[in-house]
N, CA, C and O atoms as a GROMACS GRO file, in nm:
protein
  484
    1GLU      N    1   0.077  -0.135  -0.020
    1GLU     CA    2  -0.003   0.008   0.013
    1GLU      C    3   0.087   0.110   0.010
    1GLU      O    4   0.167   0.125   0.102
    2VAL      N    5   0.080   0.198  -0.108
    2VAL     CA    6   0.140   0.330  -0.107
    2VAL      C    7   0.095   0.434   0.009
    2VAL      O    8  -0.025   0.462   0.021
    3ARG      N    9   0.176   0.481   0.078
    3ARG     CA   10   0.153   0.594   0.169
    3ARG      C   11   0.272   0.699   0.166
    3ARG      O   12   0.391   0.668   0.166
    4LEU      N   13   0.225   0.820   0.163
    4LEU     CA   14   0.312   0.955   0.205
    4LEU      C   15   0.244   1.003   0.307
    4LEU      O   16   0.122   1.014   0.299
    5VAL      N   17   0.322   1.045   0.434
    5VAL     CA   18   0.261   1.119   0.535
    5VAL      C   19   0.345   1.235   0.588
    5VAL      O   20   0.458   1.222   0.635
    6GLU      N   21   0.281   1.346   0.575
    6GLU     CA   22   0.344   1.473   0.622
    6GLU      C   23   0.340   1.488   0.767
    6GLU      O   24   0.264   1.413   0.830
    7SER      N   25   0.414   1.578   0.831
    7SER     CA   26   0.415   1.607   0.959
    7SER      C   27   0.496   1.709   0.985
    7SER      O   28   0.577   1.744   0.899
    8GLY      N   29   0.487   1.773   1.107
    8GLY     CA   30   0.570   1.876   1.122
    8GLY      C   31   0.498   2.017   1.128
    8GLY      O   32   0.548   2.106   1.196
    9GLY      N   33   0.391   2.036   1.064
    9GLY     CA   34   0.333   2.170   1.045
    9GLY      C   35   0.285   2.231   1.183
    9GLY      O   36   0.289   2.161   1.284
   10GLY      N   37   0.237   2.365   1.188
   10GLY     CA   38   0.176   2.404   1.298
   10GLY      C   39   0.193   2.563   1.288
   10GLY      O   40   0.211   2.613   1.178
   11LEU      N   41   0.188   2.638   1.395
   11LEU     CA   42   0.188   2.789   1.387
   11LEU      C   43   0.324   2.836   1.415
   11LEU      O   44   0.389   2.780   1.503
   12VAL      N   45   0.373   2.934   1.347
   12VAL     CA   46   0.506   2.964   1.355
   12VAL      C   47   0.500   3.141   1.329
   12VAL      O   48   0.414   3.194   1.260
   13GLN      N   49   0.589   3.201   1.387
   13GLN     CA   50   0.608   3.363   1.371
   13GLN      C   51   0.665   3.400   1.256
   13GLN      O   52   0.751   3.326   1.209
   14PRO      N   53   0.635   3.505   1.197
   14PRO     CA   54   0.713   3.553   1.088
   14PRO      C   55   0.866   3.552   1.126
   14PRO      O   56   0.899   3.586   1.240
   15GLY      N   57   0.965   3.513   1.030
   15GLY     CA   58   1.094   3.501   1.063
   15GLY      C   59   1.156   3.366   1.133
   15GLY      O   60   1.275   3.343   1.153
   16GLY      N   61   1.052   3.290   1.162
   16GLY     CA   62   1.086   3.160   1.234
   16GLY      C   63   1.119   3.064   1.142
   16GLY      O   64   1.131   3.087   1.022
   17SER      N   65   1.135   2.946   1.200
   17SER     CA   66   1.165   2.835   1.141
   17SER      C   67   1.074   2.715   1.176
   17SER      O   68   1.012   2.703   1.282
   18LEU      N   69   1.074   2.624   1.070
   18LEU     CA   70   0.970   2.510   1.086
   18LEU      C   71   1.038   2.408   1.012
   18LEU      O   72   1.107   2.447   0.918
   19ARG      N   73   1.032   2.269   1.036
   19ARG     CA   74   1.096   2.158   0.935
   19ARG      C   75   0.962   2.064   0.911
   19ARG      O   76   0.903   2.019   1.009
   20LEU      N   77   0.925   2.040   0.801
   20LEU     CA   78   0.839   1.956   0.756
   20LEU      C   79   0.900   1.820   0.722
   20LEU      O   80   1.010   1.817   0.669
   21SER      N   81   0.827   1.695   0.752
   21SER     CA   82   0.871   1.574   0.704
   21SER      C   83   0.764   1.492   0.627
   21SER      O   84   0.645   1.490   0.658
   22CYS      N   85   0.814   1.432   0.533
   22CYS     CA   86   0.746   1.352   0.444
   22CYS      C   87   0.794   1.207   0.462
   22CYS      O   88   0.910   1.181   0.431
   23SER      N   89   0.704   1.096   0.517
   23SER     CA   90   0.743   0.960   0.545
   23SER      C   91   0.679   0.868   0.426
   23SER      O   92   0.559   0.880   0.399
   24ALA      N   93   0.748   0.791   0.366
   24ALA     CA   94   0.697   0.734   0.244
   24ALA      C   95   0.714   0.572   0.254
   24ALA      O   96   0.813   0.520   0.303
   25SER      N   97   0.625   0.515   0.211
   25SER     CA   98   0.608   0.353   0.227
   25SER      C   99   0.539   0.303   0.118
   25SER      O  100   0.458   0.376   0.060
   26GLY      N  101   0.560   0.174   0.074
   26GLY     CA  102   0.491   0.119  -0.025
   26GLY      C  103   0.529   0.116  -0.172
   26GLY      O  104   0.467   0.054  -0.259
   27PHE      N  105   0.640   0.191  -0.190
   27PHE     CA  106   0.681   0.192  -0.326
   27PHE      C  107   0.817   0.216  -0.318
   27PHE      O  108   0.866   0.250  -0.211
   28THR      N  109   0.893   0.201  -0.432
   28THR     CA  110   1.055   0.214  -0.440
   28THR      C  111   1.084   0.360  -0.423
   28THR      O  112   1.076   0.436  -0.519
   29PHE      N  113   1.124   0.406  -0.287
   29PHE     CA  114   1.153   0.538  -0.273
   29PHE      C  115   1.252   0.600  -0.356
   29PHE      O  116   1.244   0.711  -0.409
   30GLY      N  117   1.358   0.507  -0.362
   30GLY     CA  118   1.489   0.567  -0.477
   30GLY      C  119   1.452   0.582  -0.596
   30GLY      O  120   1.530   0.641  -0.671
   31ALA      N  121   1.331   0.537  -0.645
   31ALA     CA  122   1.304   0.556  -0.794
   31ALA      C  123   1.233   0.651  -0.840
   31ALA      O  124   1.205   0.660  -0.960
   32TYR      N  125   1.177   0.774  -0.706
   32TYR     CA  126   1.086   0.858  -0.742
   32TYR      C  127   1.147   1.005  -0.703
   32TYR      O  128   1.225   1.024  -0.609
   33GLU      N  129   1.104   1.092  -0.781
   33GLU     CA  130   1.152   1.217  -0.741
   33GLU      C  131   1.037   1.255  -0.632
   33GLU      O  132   0.926   1.203  -0.645
   34ILE      N  133   1.064   1.347  -0.523
   34ILE     CA  134   0.977   1.364  -0.421
   34ILE      C  135   0.983   1.536  -0.397
   34ILE      O  136   1.076   1.610  -0.364
   35ASN      N  137   0.856   1.558  -0.426
   35ASN     CA  138   0.802   1.715  -0.439
   35ASN      C  139   0.746   1.756  -0.317
   35ASN      O  140   0.694   1.677  -0.238
   36TRP      N  141   0.757   1.895  -0.296
   36TRP     CA  142   0.661   1.961  -0.194
   36TRP      C  143   0.584   2.063  -0.269
   36TRP      O  144   0.639   2.145  -0.342
   37VAL      N  145   0.470   2.058  -0.252
   37VAL     CA  146   0.341   2.134  -0.305
   37VAL      C  147   0.278   2.211  -0.205
   37VAL      O  148   0.256   2.148  -0.102
   38ARG      N  149   0.242   2.332  -0.207
   38ARG     CA  150   0.160   2.387  -0.118
   38ARG      C  151   0.027   2.448  -0.198
   38ARG      O  152   0.017   2.470  -0.319
   39GLN      N  153  -0.079   2.470  -0.084
   39GLN     CA  154  -0.184   2.518  -0.134
   39GLN      C  155  -0.250   2.614  -0.040
   39GLN      O  156  -0.311   2.571   0.058
   40ALA      N  157  -0.238   2.769  -0.068
   40ALA     CA  158  -0.298   2.869   0.015
   40ALA      C  159  -0.446   2.866   0.035
   40ALA      O  160  -0.505   2.801  -0.051
   41PRO      N  161  -0.521   2.922   0.128
   41PRO     CA  162  -0.648   2.939   0.103
   41PRO      C  163  -0.693   3.004  -0.007
   41PRO      O  164  -0.636   3.106  -0.044
   42GLY      N  165  -0.802   2.951  -0.074
   42GLY     CA  166  -0.847   3.015  -0.195
   42GLY      C  167  -0.770   3.014  -0.316
   42GLY      O  168  -0.810   3.074  -0.416
   43LYS      N  169  -0.660   2.949  -0.317
   43LYS     CA  170  -0.558   2.935  -0.429
   43LYS      C  171  -0.534   2.824  -0.471
   43LYS      O  172  -0.548   2.732  -0.390
   44GLY      N  173  -0.495   2.796  -0.589
   44GLY     CA  174  -0.472   2.660  -0.658
   44GLY      C  175  -0.325   2.624  -0.596
   44GLY      O  176  -0.263   2.704  -0.526
   45PRO      N  177  -0.275   2.492  -0.630
   45PRO     CA  178  -0.172   2.448  -0.574
   45PRO      C  179  -0.045   2.515  -0.644
   45PRO      O  180  -0.045   2.550  -0.762
   46GLU      N  181   0.060   2.528  -0.561
   46GLU     CA  182   0.181   2.583  -0.598
   46GLU      C  183   0.292   2.509  -0.568
   46GLU      O  184   0.320   2.486  -0.451
   47TRP      N  185   0.381   2.456  -0.687
   47TRP     CA  186   0.509   2.389  -0.641
   47TRP      C  187   0.599   2.459  -0.560
   47TRP      O  188   0.610   2.581  -0.574
   48VAL      N  189   0.666   2.399  -0.478
   48VAL     CA  190   0.767   2.462  -0.396
   48VAL      C  191   0.904   2.425  -0.413
   48VAL      O  192   0.999   2.503  -0.419
   49SER      N  193   0.911   2.267  -0.424
   49SER     CA  194   1.060   2.214  -0.442
   49SER      C  195   1.040   2.075  -0.468
   49SER      O  196   0.932   2.019  -0.453
   50VAL      N  197   1.177   2.001  -0.519
   50VAL     CA  198   1.168   1.856  -0.546
   50VAL      C  199   1.330   1.837  -0.519
   50VAL      O  200   1.420   1.918  -0.539
   51ILE      N  201   1.336   1.700  -0.466
   51ILE     CA  202   1.474   1.635  -0.451
   51ILE      C  203   1.451   1.524  -0.555
   51ILE      O  204   1.357   1.445  -0.545
   52ALA      N  205   1.544   1.524  -0.660
   52ALA     CA  206   1.538   1.429  -0.780
   52ALA      C  207   1.596   1.284  -0.714
   52ALA      O  208   1.646   1.273  -0.602
   53VAL      N  209   1.580   1.194  -0.797
   53VAL     CA  210   1.631   1.052  -0.767
   53VAL      C  211   1.789   1.077  -0.746
   53VAL      O  212   1.844   1.031  -0.646
   54ASP      N  213   1.848   1.137  -0.826
   54ASP     CA  214   2.000   1.149  -0.799
   54ASP      C  215   2.050   1.259  -0.671
   54ASP      O  216   2.168   1.285  -0.646
   55GLY      N  217   1.944   1.307  -0.607
   55GLY     CA  218   1.978   1.409  -0.514
   55GLY      C  219   1.982   1.545  -0.551
   55GLY      O  220   1.984   1.629  -0.461
   56THR      N  221   1.984   1.582  -0.675
   56THR     CA  222   1.959   1.724  -0.729
   56THR      C  223   1.838   1.792  -0.655
   56THR      O  224   1.739   1.726  -0.624
   57THR      N  225   1.847   1.908  -0.630
   57THR     CA  226   1.730   1.979  -0.550
   57THR      C  227   1.708   2.105  -0.664
   57THR      O  228   1.787   2.150  -0.746
   58TYR      N  229   1.571   2.141  -0.633
   58TYR     CA  230   1.518   2.254  -0.705
   58TYR      C  231   1.424   2.323  -0.604
   58TYR      O  232   1.351   2.263  -0.525
   59LEU      N  233   1.433   2.448  -0.615
   59LEU     CA  234   1.360   2.535  -0.534
   59LEU      C  235   1.281   2.650  -0.593
   59LEU      O  236   1.349   2.734  -0.653
   60ALA      N  237   1.140   2.670  -0.587
   60ALA     CA  238   1.073   2.794  -0.652
   60ALA      C  239   1.143   2.920  -0.586
   60ALA      O  240   1.190   2.932  -0.473
   61ASP      N  241   1.138   3.006  -0.688
   61ASP     CA  242   1.197   3.135  -0.668
   61ASP      C  243   1.138   3.199  -0.530
   61ASP      O  244   1.208   3.256  -0.447
   62SER      N  245   1.009   3.181  -0.519
   62SER     CA  246   0.948   3.234  -0.402
   62SER      C  247   0.998   3.190  -0.275
   62SER      O  248   0.964   3.253  -0.176
   63VAL      N  249   1.081   3.080  -0.263
   63VAL     CA  250   1.135   2.999  -0.128
   63VAL      C  251   1.281   2.998  -0.136
   63VAL      O  252   1.347   2.971  -0.036
   64LYS      N  253   1.334   3.025  -0.244
   64LYS     CA  254   1.490   3.012  -0.261
   64LYS      C  255   1.558   3.090  -0.168
   64LYS      O  256   1.517   3.204  -0.148
   65GLY      N  257   1.651   3.048  -0.111
   65GLY     CA  258   1.747   3.128  -0.025
   65GLY      C  259   1.677   3.094   0.137
   65GLY      O  260   1.741   3.110   0.241
   66ARG      N  261   1.551   3.052   0.132
   66ARG     CA  262   1.483   3.048   0.258
   66ARG      C  263   1.455   2.906   0.293
   66ARG      O  264   1.467   2.873   0.411
   67PHE      N  265   1.420   2.823   0.207
   67PHE     CA  266   1.380   2.667   0.249
   67PHE      C  267   1.486   2.578   0.173
   67PHE      O  268   1.538   2.613   0.067
   68THR      N  269   1.512   2.456   0.240
   68THR     CA  270   1.600   2.363   0.198
   68THR      C  271   1.529   2.232   0.190
   68THR      O  272   1.461   2.200   0.287
   69ILE      N  273   1.538   2.150   0.083
   69ILE     CA  274   1.494   2.013   0.085
   69ILE      C  275   1.593   1.920   0.094
   69ILE      O  276   1.698   1.937   0.033
   70SER      N  277   1.571   1.809   0.172
   70SER     CA  278   1.699   1.713   0.204
   70SER      C  279   1.602   1.572   0.197
   70SER      O  280   1.480   1.569   0.183
   71ARG      N  281   1.691   1.466   0.210
   71ARG     CA  282   1.640   1.332   0.250
   71ARG      C  283   1.715   1.262   0.335
   71ARG      O  284   1.830   1.291   0.367
   72ASP      N  285   1.644   1.156   0.379
   72ASP     CA  286   1.739   1.055   0.468
   72ASP      C  287   1.662   0.912   0.383
   72ASP      O  288   1.546   0.875   0.402
   73THR      N  289   1.738   0.863   0.309
   73THR     CA  290   1.720   0.730   0.232
   73THR      C  291   1.687   0.630   0.316
   73THR      O  292   1.580   0.572   0.301
   74ALA      N  293   1.767   0.600   0.405
   74ALA     CA  294   1.754   0.476   0.516
   74ALA      C  295   1.618   0.504   0.585
   74ALA      O  296   1.559   0.403   0.626
   75LYS      N  297   1.562   0.615   0.604
   75LYS     CA  298   1.422   0.637   0.670
   75LYS      C  299   1.344   0.667   0.578
   75LYS      O  300   1.243   0.723   0.621
   76ASN      N  301   1.347   0.649   0.435
   76ASN     CA  302   1.229   0.681   0.334
   76ASN      C  303   1.161   0.816   0.365
   76ASN      O  304   1.040   0.829   0.347
   77THR      N  305   1.235   0.912   0.409
   77THR     CA  306   1.185   1.014   0.436
   77THR      C  307   1.250   1.170   0.364
   77THR      O  308   1.368   1.202   0.350
   78VAL      N  309   1.163   1.224   0.338
   78VAL     CA  310   1.215   1.372   0.280
   78VAL      C  311   1.172   1.497   0.377
   78VAL      O  312   1.068   1.496   0.443
   79TYR      N  313   1.256   1.594   0.376
   79TYR     CA  314   1.231   1.681   0.461
   79TYR      C  315   1.230   1.840   0.400
   79TYR      O  316   1.314   1.877   0.318
   80LEU      N  317   1.133   1.921   0.447
   80LEU     CA  318   1.154   2.060   0.393
   80LEU      C  319   1.174   2.157   0.507
   80LEU      O  320   1.081   2.196   0.578
   81GLN      N  321   1.304   2.194   0.520
   81GLN     CA  322   1.339   2.280   0.633
   81GLN      C  323   1.297   2.428   0.583
   81GLN      O  324   1.336   2.473   0.475
   82MET      N  325   1.219   2.495   0.665
   82MET     CA  326   1.170   2.635   0.632
   82MET      C  327   1.234   2.714   0.746
   82MET      O  328   1.227   2.687   0.865
   83THR      N  329   1.304   2.828   0.684
   83THR     CA  330   1.351   2.934   0.778
   83THR      C  331   1.320   3.078   0.722
   83THR      O  332   1.305   3.091   0.601
   84ASP      N  333   1.309   3.177   0.801
   84ASP     CA  334   1.268   3.292   0.769
   84ASP      C  335   1.148   3.308   0.707
   84ASP      O  336   1.143   3.388   0.613
   85VAL      N  337   1.034   3.240   0.747
   85VAL     CA  338   0.908   3.229   0.703
   85VAL      C  339   0.835   3.359   0.703
   85VAL      O  340   0.865   3.453   0.776
   86LYS      N  341   0.733   3.358   0.612
   86LYS     CA  342   0.660   3.489   0.599
   86LYS      C  343   0.515   3.447   0.578
   86LYS      O  344   0.480   3.333   0.546
   87ALA      N  345   0.436   3.549   0.598
   87ALA     CA  346   0.302   3.526   0.588
   87ALA      C  347   0.229   3.461   0.469
   87ALA      O  348   0.120   3.403   0.466
   88GLU      N  349   0.320   3.488   0.370
   88GLU     CA  350   0.252   3.402   0.241
   88GLU      C  351   0.299   3.286   0.222
   88GLU      O  352   0.275   3.224   0.118
   89ASP      N  353   0.378   3.236   0.323
   89ASP     CA  354   0.417   3.085   0.321
   89ASP      C  355   0.276   2.991   0.381
   89ASP      O  356   0.263   2.869   0.373
   90THR      N  357   0.192   3.076   0.435
   90THR     CA  358   0.085   2.998   0.514
   90THR      C  359   0.000   2.906   0.419
   90THR      O  360  -0.085   2.959   0.348
   91ALA      N  361   0.015   2.803   0.416
   91ALA     CA  362  -0.066   2.694   0.331
   91ALA      C  363  -0.078   2.578   0.387
   91ALA      O  364  -0.016   2.554   0.491
   92VAL      N  365  -0.168   2.477   0.322
   92VAL     CA  366  -0.116   2.327   0.341
   92VAL      C  367  -0.021   2.285   0.250
   92VAL      O  368  -0.020   2.305   0.128
   93TYR      N  369   0.074   2.214   0.332
   93TYR     CA  370   0.176   2.160   0.250
   93TYR      C  371   0.166   2.012   0.227
   93TYR      O  372   0.120   1.944   0.318
   94TYR      N  373   0.204   1.956   0.116
   94TYR     CA  374   0.175   1.832   0.054
   94TYR      C  375   0.313   1.779   0.003
   94TYR      O  376   0.398   1.849  -0.052
   95CYS      N  377   0.326   1.640   0.030
   95CYS     CA  378   0.447   1.577  -0.037
   95CYS      C  379   0.380   1.494  -0.145
   95CYS      O  380   0.266   1.448  -0.131
   96ALA      N  381   0.455   1.475  -0.252
   96ALA     CA  382   0.395   1.400  -0.379
   96ALA      C  383   0.531   1.337  -0.437
   96ALA      O  384   0.638   1.398  -0.438
   97ALA      N  385   0.517   1.230  -0.476
   97ALA     CA  386   0.611   1.154  -0.566
   97ALA      C  387   0.571   1.161  -0.706
   97ALA      O  388   0.455   1.156  -0.747
   98SER      N  389   0.698   1.174  -0.788
   98SER     CA  390   0.662   1.162  -0.935
   98SER      C  391   0.779   1.087  -1.009
   98SER      O  392   0.892   1.074  -0.962
   99SER      N  393   0.741   1.043  -1.125
   99SER     CA  394   0.846   0.958  -1.211
   99SER      C  395   0.944   1.033  -1.281
   99SER      O  396   1.044   0.981  -1.330
  100ALA      N  397   0.910   1.181  -1.289
  100ALA     CA  398   1.005   1.267  -1.375
  100ALA      C  399   1.011   1.419  -1.310
  100ALA      O  400   0.927   1.458  -1.228
  101ILE      N  401   1.087   1.475  -1.342
  101ILE     CA  402   1.083   1.620  -1.276
  101ILE      C  403   0.968   1.718  -1.354
  101ILE      O  404   0.958   1.728  -1.476
  102SER      N  405   0.898   1.778  -1.269
  102SER     CA  406   0.767   1.854  -1.318
  102SER      C  407   0.735   1.930  -1.218
  102SER      O  408   0.744   1.886  -1.103
  103VAL      N  409   0.689   2.060  -1.245
  103VAL     CA  410   0.632   2.154  -1.147
  103VAL      C  411   0.467   2.140  -1.164
  103VAL      O  412   0.398   2.222  -1.103
  104ARG      N  413   0.410   2.050  -1.237
  104ARG     CA  414   0.273   2.039  -1.276
  104ARG      C  415   0.229   1.916  -1.160
  104ARG      O  416   0.280   1.804  -1.167
  105PRO      N  417   0.149   1.943  -1.075
  105PRO     CA  418   0.094   1.849  -0.994
  105PRO      C  419   0.017   1.753  -1.066
  105PRO      O  420   0.019   1.643  -1.012
  106ASP      N  421  -0.056   1.760  -1.178
  106ASP     CA  422  -0.114   1.672  -1.246
  106ASP      C  423  -0.024   1.543  -1.289
  106ASP      O  424  -0.071   1.431  -1.313
  107ASP      N  425   0.124   1.583  -1.296
  107ASP     CA  426   0.209   1.482  -1.326
  107ASP      C  427   0.265   1.390  -1.212
  107ASP      O  428   0.350   1.306  -1.240
  108TYR      N  429   0.216   1.407  -1.077
  108TYR     CA  430   0.263   1.325  -0.976
  108TYR      C  431   0.178   1.198  -0.948
  108TYR      O  432   0.057   1.189  -0.971
  109ASP      N  433   0.242   1.121  -0.906
  109ASP     CA  434   0.186   0.974  -0.903
  109ASP      C  435   0.129   0.946  -0.746
  109ASP      O  436   0.027   0.880  -0.729
  110TYR      N  437   0.185   0.986  -0.662
  110TYR     CA  438   0.138   0.975  -0.522
  110TYR      C  439   0.148   1.082  -0.440
  110TYR      O  440   0.248   1.153  -0.445
  111TRP      N  441   0.036   1.111  -0.347
  111TRP     CA  442   0.035   1.223  -0.252
  111TRP      C  443   0.009   1.194  -0.114
  111TRP      O  444  -0.053   1.092  -0.086
  112GLY      N  445   0.047   1.269  -0.030
  112GLY     CA  446   0.025   1.268   0.115
  112GLY      C  447  -0.109   1.362   0.118
  112GLY      O  448  -0.160   1.420   0.022
  113GLN      N  449  -0.157   1.360   0.262
  113GLN     CA  450  -0.280   1.409   0.305
  113GLN      C  451  -0.248   1.564   0.342
  113GLN      O  452  -0.345   1.639   0.356
  114GLY      N  453  -0.110   1.620   0.359
  114GLY     CA  454  -0.101   1.738   0.395
  114GLY      C  455  -0.077   1.783   0.541
  114GLY      O  456  -0.111   1.716   0.638
  115THR      N  457  -0.018   1.896   0.548
  115THR     CA  458   0.013   1.941   0.698
  115THR      C  459  -0.012   2.072   0.696
  115THR      O  460   0.023   2.128   0.592
  116GLN      N  461  -0.072   2.151   0.792
  116GLN     CA  462  -0.105   2.302   0.786
  116GLN      C  463   0.003   2.377   0.843
  116GLN      O  464   0.052   2.351   0.953
  117VAL      N  465   0.045   2.484   0.755
  117VAL     CA  466   0.152   2.563   0.823
  117VAL      C  467   0.086   2.690   0.818
  117VAL      O  468   0.035   2.727   0.712
  118THR      N  469   0.080   2.774   0.941
  118THR     CA  470   0.043   2.913   0.959
  118THR      C  471   0.137   2.999   1.014
  118THR      O  472   0.182   2.992   1.129
  119VAL      N  473   0.167   3.086   0.922
  119VAL     CA  474   0.280   3.213   0.985
  119VAL      C  475   0.207   3.328   1.014
  119VAL      O  476   0.155   3.394   0.924
  120SER      N  477   0.198   3.358   1.140
  120SER     CA  478   0.121   3.456   1.205
  120SER      C  479   0.193   3.515   1.326
  120SER      O  480   0.245   3.442   1.410
  121SER      N  481   0.196   3.651   1.333
  121SER     CA  482   0.250   3.698   1.454
  121SER      C  483   0.151   3.728   1.576
  121SER      O  484   0.196   3.770   1.683
   0.00000   0.00000   0.00000
């Protein structure tokens, strides 16, 4: 059974930090690119970051310099380290597995159920 489970969301102040985790099971973790996608209230999904099969990372311009994506292959887990968070980072954050690099959510094969991040003073 394929499962992606996000955790680590919560309330954080502007300028603060938060680390999200995505735990995967039921598929060949090392054969997939793992993406982070977020959806703010009333908005469509926004691609945030990906870590490719070979370990290469990519970040959206809106989070570059503030967020970092990483993985622990032994734990089948991908992380999104969020620093210097801003109000516009408020969203539900999802992790998703894809067979190729893409910023289009329709291209992703498996999804988690999301974790809420709220940035507020």
